[in-house]
């Protein structure tokens, strides 16, 4: 007994499908969708107008047009007013359209950014505060050419905790920063190209007198007994995680939690916090000049022994896809030269 095969529908011609779309849908502009998103975020036409740099009447006119078009398309408006001074109410259709608009505009921006990056019209470099100097030195040899070619060169301040997310997500093309690895280890990762220029270990910066913290060195195993001023994430926190585990906050004596190392130094200088900070040697020596603060060495008696590696990172293989005169390759070579002159590369 034979079984009849189901009819196979030919694939829909995308052009034909687009031509059948209702006209009111194509009357909807990207600018109107952006306005709709901002209105949902702010709750009012007035606040949206302020963010968009427009008159409130202009925003309201766009909302009225959208409501009219989508009432015609699907029988429901997108937004409605609850009363004077109250936030807009978004209908079910409005919520769906806003969500779709967010995704579509995000993809469009990402596609444009990728195209600009690919053809060399824009380049974004992320740095930490303490690695900005190497970018500055490399930039001196590139500024003239980048300016003459109209390359949009951008710099982003990136915290250590956001390193890989910013690089992997394409928000930056190059990262200048520092990571913590086992002593003598290789910072090269399968996902990244790396230019290494410096290695080192942190030191202790303190306002404690010699009687409470004698020098010239303190073992890392003794840090848990000292009053510490520490950030809870970032490079210094990574050292503490290696020495005391992910729950280091429960194993050491933290007298002040900080977001920024400069703020921690100010705390020690003011005397409002009495204790120690783990910082890079360069920062410690700079901070100790004429301030009464002391620099104490660290003896690494805990395992694993780790060190800080300062390096430049880019996504693996991306540079090979571009010509030698692409901005990414020009910057990479300039950074390589600077690393060779100032560090270990």
XYZ file of C-alpha atoms in Angstrom:
345
model
C 0.000 0.000 0.000
C 1.495 3.304 -1.034
C 1.279 6.348 1.170
C 0.778 9.647 -0.683
C 3.482 12.187 -0.049
C 2.368 15.544 1.287
C 2.457 18.462 -1.097
C 5.692 20.380 -0.713
C 5.117 24.117 -0.718
C 7.765 26.035 -2.652
C 9.800 28.417 -0.530
C 8.264 31.876 -0.331
C 9.915 34.482 -2.512
C 11.131 37.098 0.015
C 10.629 39.925 -2.463
C 7.036 38.893 -3.140
C 6.389 38.636 0.581
C 7.710 42.145 1.118
C 5.607 43.530 -1.713
C 2.475 42.151 -0.058
C 3.195 43.906 3.244
C 0.634 46.581 4.130
C 1.617 50.134 3.220
C 1.197 51.506 6.793
C 3.984 49.168 7.937
C 6.423 50.727 5.472
C 5.317 54.176 6.523
C 6.857 53.402 9.923
C 10.343 54.937 10.094
C 13.371 54.004 12.175
C 13.163 57.423 13.793
C 9.597 56.750 14.904
C 10.646 53.415 16.391
C 13.504 55.085 18.243
C 11.049 57.610 19.666
C 8.733 54.787 20.745
C 11.591 53.057 22.580
C 12.599 56.258 24.383
C 8.983 56.964 25.361
C 8.687 53.503 26.885
C 11.965 53.993 28.770
C 11.042 57.442 30.129
C 7.269 57.009 30.442
C 6.326 60.369 28.932
C 6.521 62.388 25.748
C 8.036 65.296 27.682
C 10.963 63.285 29.057
C 11.464 61.570 25.707
C 11.536 64.957 23.953
C 14.241 66.185 26.331
C 16.420 63.149 25.646
C 15.868 63.402 21.899
C 16.394 67.169 21.791
C 12.959 67.835 20.327
C 9.718 69.560 21.116
C 7.131 67.547 23.012
C 4.641 68.196 20.219
C 6.994 66.496 17.733
C 7.184 63.372 19.884
C 3.421 63.349 20.380
C 2.892 63.669 16.623
C 5.057 60.599 16.011
C 3.110 58.627 18.623
C -0.192 59.646 17.029
C 1.076 58.507 13.608
C 2.239 55.168 15.016
C -1.071 54.639 16.788
C -2.998 55.384 13.592
C -0.867 53.051 11.477
C -0.979 50.119 13.884
C -4.685 50.558 14.557
C -5.077 50.081 10.800
C -2.630 47.166 10.688
C -3.735 45.034 13.634
C -6.702 46.718 15.297
C -4.858 48.032 18.349
C -2.888 51.173 19.082
C 0.592 51.038 20.617
C 0.258 53.520 23.491
C -2.448 55.362 25.374
C -2.547 58.107 27.974
C -3.771 57.531 31.529
C -4.145 61.158 32.421
C -2.335 64.448 32.640
C 1.131 64.042 34.156
C 0.926 60.230 34.184
C 3.075 57.782 32.242
C 1.914 56.285 28.960
C 0.382 52.806 28.984
C 1.724 50.429 26.341
C -0.691 47.903 24.862
C 0.254 44.318 24.184
C 0.974 45.228 20.580
C 3.043 48.193 21.743
C 5.189 46.007 23.976
C 5.812 43.543 21.133
C 6.698 46.293 18.659
C 9.082 47.982 21.120
C 10.878 44.704 21.800
C 11.221 44.009 18.095
C 12.377 47.571 17.441
C 15.077 47.307 20.108
C 16.468 44.130 18.542
C 16.273 45.463 15.000
C 17.972 48.770 15.783
C 20.639 47.040 17.892
C 21.408 44.702 14.988
C 21.513 47.620 12.554
C 23.939 49.566 14.757
C 26.079 46.460 15.198
C 26.115 45.804 11.439
C 27.084 49.395 10.682
C 29.827 49.307 13.320
C 31.160 46.042 11.936
C 31.222 47.450 8.406
C 33.007 50.600 9.547
C 35.528 48.477 11.408
C 36.043 46.152 8.449
C 36.755 48.916 5.943
C 38.891 50.825 8.442
C 36.690 53.832 9.125
C 36.653 53.410 12.890
C 38.868 51.889 15.583
C 38.122 51.622 19.294
C 40.794 50.948 21.910
C 40.046 50.073 25.524
C 42.566 50.907 28.236
C 42.789 50.935 31.979
C 43.970 54.077 33.720
C 47.443 52.619 34.208
C 48.016 51.422 30.622
C 46.921 54.614 28.909
C 50.524 55.759 28.603
C 51.589 53.065 26.122
C 48.651 53.910 23.867
C 49.600 57.570 24.095
C 53.154 56.828 22.965
C 51.986 54.670 20.054
C 49.420 57.283 19.026
C 52.125 59.892 18.470
C 53.320 58.035 15.364
C 49.799 57.461 14.003
C 47.877 60.653 14.692
C 48.795 62.368 11.424
C 47.860 59.449 9.177
C 44.645 58.649 11.034
C 43.604 62.288 10.809
C 44.396 62.562 7.086
C 42.411 59.381 6.355
C 39.443 60.500 8.430
C 39.624 57.486 10.745
C 37.323 57.750 13.748
C 39.675 56.808 16.600
C 37.947 56.191 19.926
C 39.251 55.432 23.405
C 37.210 53.625 26.046
C 38.014 53.328 29.746
C 37.704 49.619 30.551
C 37.854 48.139 34.032
C 39.695 44.859 34.477
C 36.513 43.026 35.454
C 34.954 43.939 32.072
C 37.979 43.067 29.922
C 36.922 39.983 28.083
C 33.250 40.902 27.778
C 34.153 44.191 26.073
C 36.660 42.533 23.717
C 34.604 39.429 22.925
C 31.476 41.527 22.401
C 33.175 43.704 19.796
C 32.841 46.884 21.853
C 36.591 47.449 21.539
C 39.061 46.286 18.897
C 42.174 46.385 21.083
C 42.672 46.212 24.854
C 45.634 47.614 26.761
C 45.597 46.265 30.294
C 46.921 43.877 32.896
C 45.967 40.359 33.939
C 47.022 38.024 36.755
C 48.623 34.719 35.747
C 50.907 32.100 37.369
C 54.529 33.227 37.617
C 56.302 32.502 34.357
C 53.021 31.614 32.662
C 51.995 32.510 29.126
C 49.322 35.223 28.842
C 48.567 34.121 25.276
C 45.061 32.727 25.036
C 43.580 30.752 22.166
C 41.031 33.533 21.668
C 43.469 36.455 21.616
C 46.575 37.836 19.994
C 48.899 39.273 22.647
C 51.765 41.751 22.869
C 53.390 41.455 26.290
C 55.515 44.319 27.543
C 55.870 44.089 31.306
C 55.634 41.691 34.252
C 55.698 42.411 37.938
C 54.273 41.826 41.384
C 52.257 44.217 43.512
C 53.481 45.838 46.703
C 51.818 47.108 49.865
C 51.101 50.798 50.357
C 50.392 51.624 53.986
C 49.951 54.401 56.537
C 50.668 52.037 59.446
C 53.801 52.829 61.501
C 56.795 50.500 61.593
C 55.676 49.175 64.955
C 52.445 47.792 63.467
C 53.859 46.769 60.101
C 57.644 46.430 60.114
C 59.404 46.366 56.735
C 60.979 45.884 54.421
C 58.658 43.024 53.401
C 55.519 41.199 54.504
C 54.519 37.659 53.429
C 51.308 37.254 51.462
C 50.142 34.767 54.116
C 50.107 37.624 56.642
C 47.787 39.842 54.620
C 44.742 38.231 56.200
C 45.732 39.678 59.586
C 46.304 43.230 58.342
C 43.621 45.932 57.969
C 43.079 46.144 54.217
C 41.622 48.769 51.901
C 40.586 46.759 48.842
C 38.447 46.795 45.706
C 36.085 43.836 45.517
C 36.719 43.275 41.795
C 39.428 43.959 39.258
C 43.159 43.298 39.127
C 43.937 43.565 42.866
C 40.927 41.435 43.744
C 42.267 38.813 41.320
C 45.464 38.574 43.379
C 43.441 38.087 46.564
C 41.317 35.423 44.868
C 44.462 33.483 43.957
C 45.866 33.796 47.485
C 42.725 33.471 49.616
C 40.089 31.998 47.302
C 36.900 33.432 45.746
C 35.505 34.152 49.226
C 38.586 36.191 50.211
C 36.389 38.856 51.816
C 35.539 36.348 54.548
C 39.186 35.455 55.187
C 40.837 38.869 55.367
C 40.286 41.975 57.497
C 38.704 44.579 55.202
C 38.413 48.016 56.784
C 37.274 49.796 53.607
C 35.826 48.636 50.285
C 36.675 50.877 47.358
C 35.759 51.176 43.681
C 38.794 53.192 42.666
C 42.438 52.888 43.753
C 42.934 56.647 43.791
C 40.084 56.922 46.292
C 41.775 54.286 48.447
C 45.022 56.244 48.392
C 43.117 59.366 49.424
C 41.619 57.399 52.334
C 45.076 56.373 53.546
C 46.449 59.881 53.164
C 43.534 61.355 55.118
C 43.944 58.898 57.971
C 40.222 58.071 57.882
C 41.281 54.505 57.160
C 44.317 52.970 58.836
C 45.669 50.038 56.949
C 47.197 48.740 53.736
C 46.493 48.657 50.038
C 47.837 46.195 47.508
C 48.831 48.221 44.438
C 51.238 48.228 41.543
C 54.782 49.360 42.323
C 54.570 52.414 40.055
C 51.387 53.632 41.719
C 52.739 52.950 45.219
C 55.979 54.822 44.671
C 54.140 57.767 43.178
C 51.627 57.846 46.042
C 54.299 57.608 48.742
C 56.180 60.711 47.619
C 55.976 63.381 50.336
C 52.796 61.919 51.849
C 53.923 59.893 54.850
C 52.787 56.642 53.215
C 55.230 53.722 53.038
C 55.900 51.055 50.425
C 56.408 47.524 51.775
C 57.467 44.605 49.578
C 55.422 41.408 49.318
C 57.016 37.986 49.876
C 55.073 35.383 47.899
C 54.819 32.452 50.274
C 51.330 31.337 49.183
C 50.595 29.033 46.282
C 49.981 29.441 43.477
C 52.565 32.156 42.962
C 51.131 34.713 40.582
C 52.249 37.872 38.869
C 50.782 40.722 36.878
C 51.312 40.847 33.124
C 50.691 44.096 31.244
C 49.874 43.452 27.604
C 47.894 44.388 24.509
C 45.098 42.046 23.437
C 43.116 41.660 20.204
C 40.712 39.021 18.975
C 42.575 36.014 17.567
C 43.049 36.103 13.805
C 41.142 39.325 13.210
C 44.190 41.287 12.105
C 45.016 38.691 9.428
C 41.701 39.412 7.708
C 42.727 43.017 7.056
C 45.344 44.642 4.817
C 48.599 45.860 6.384
C 47.440 49.497 6.192
C 44.192 48.798 8.064
C 44.038 50.973 11.236
C 44.019 47.907 13.488
C 47.256 46.608 11.965
C 48.902 50.025 12.017
C 48.072 50.474 15.693
C 49.144 46.922 16.529
C 52.575 47.453 15.000
C 52.973 50.816 16.746
C 52.125 49.190 20.075
C 54.543 46.364 19.345
C 57.349 48.866 18.787
C 56.554 50.676 22.027
C 56.439 47.399 23.954
C 59.825 46.404 22.551
C 61.339 49.700 23.668
C 59.741 49.943 27.123
C 59.208 46.368 28.263
C 59.936 42.733 27.544
C 58.298 42.215 24.131
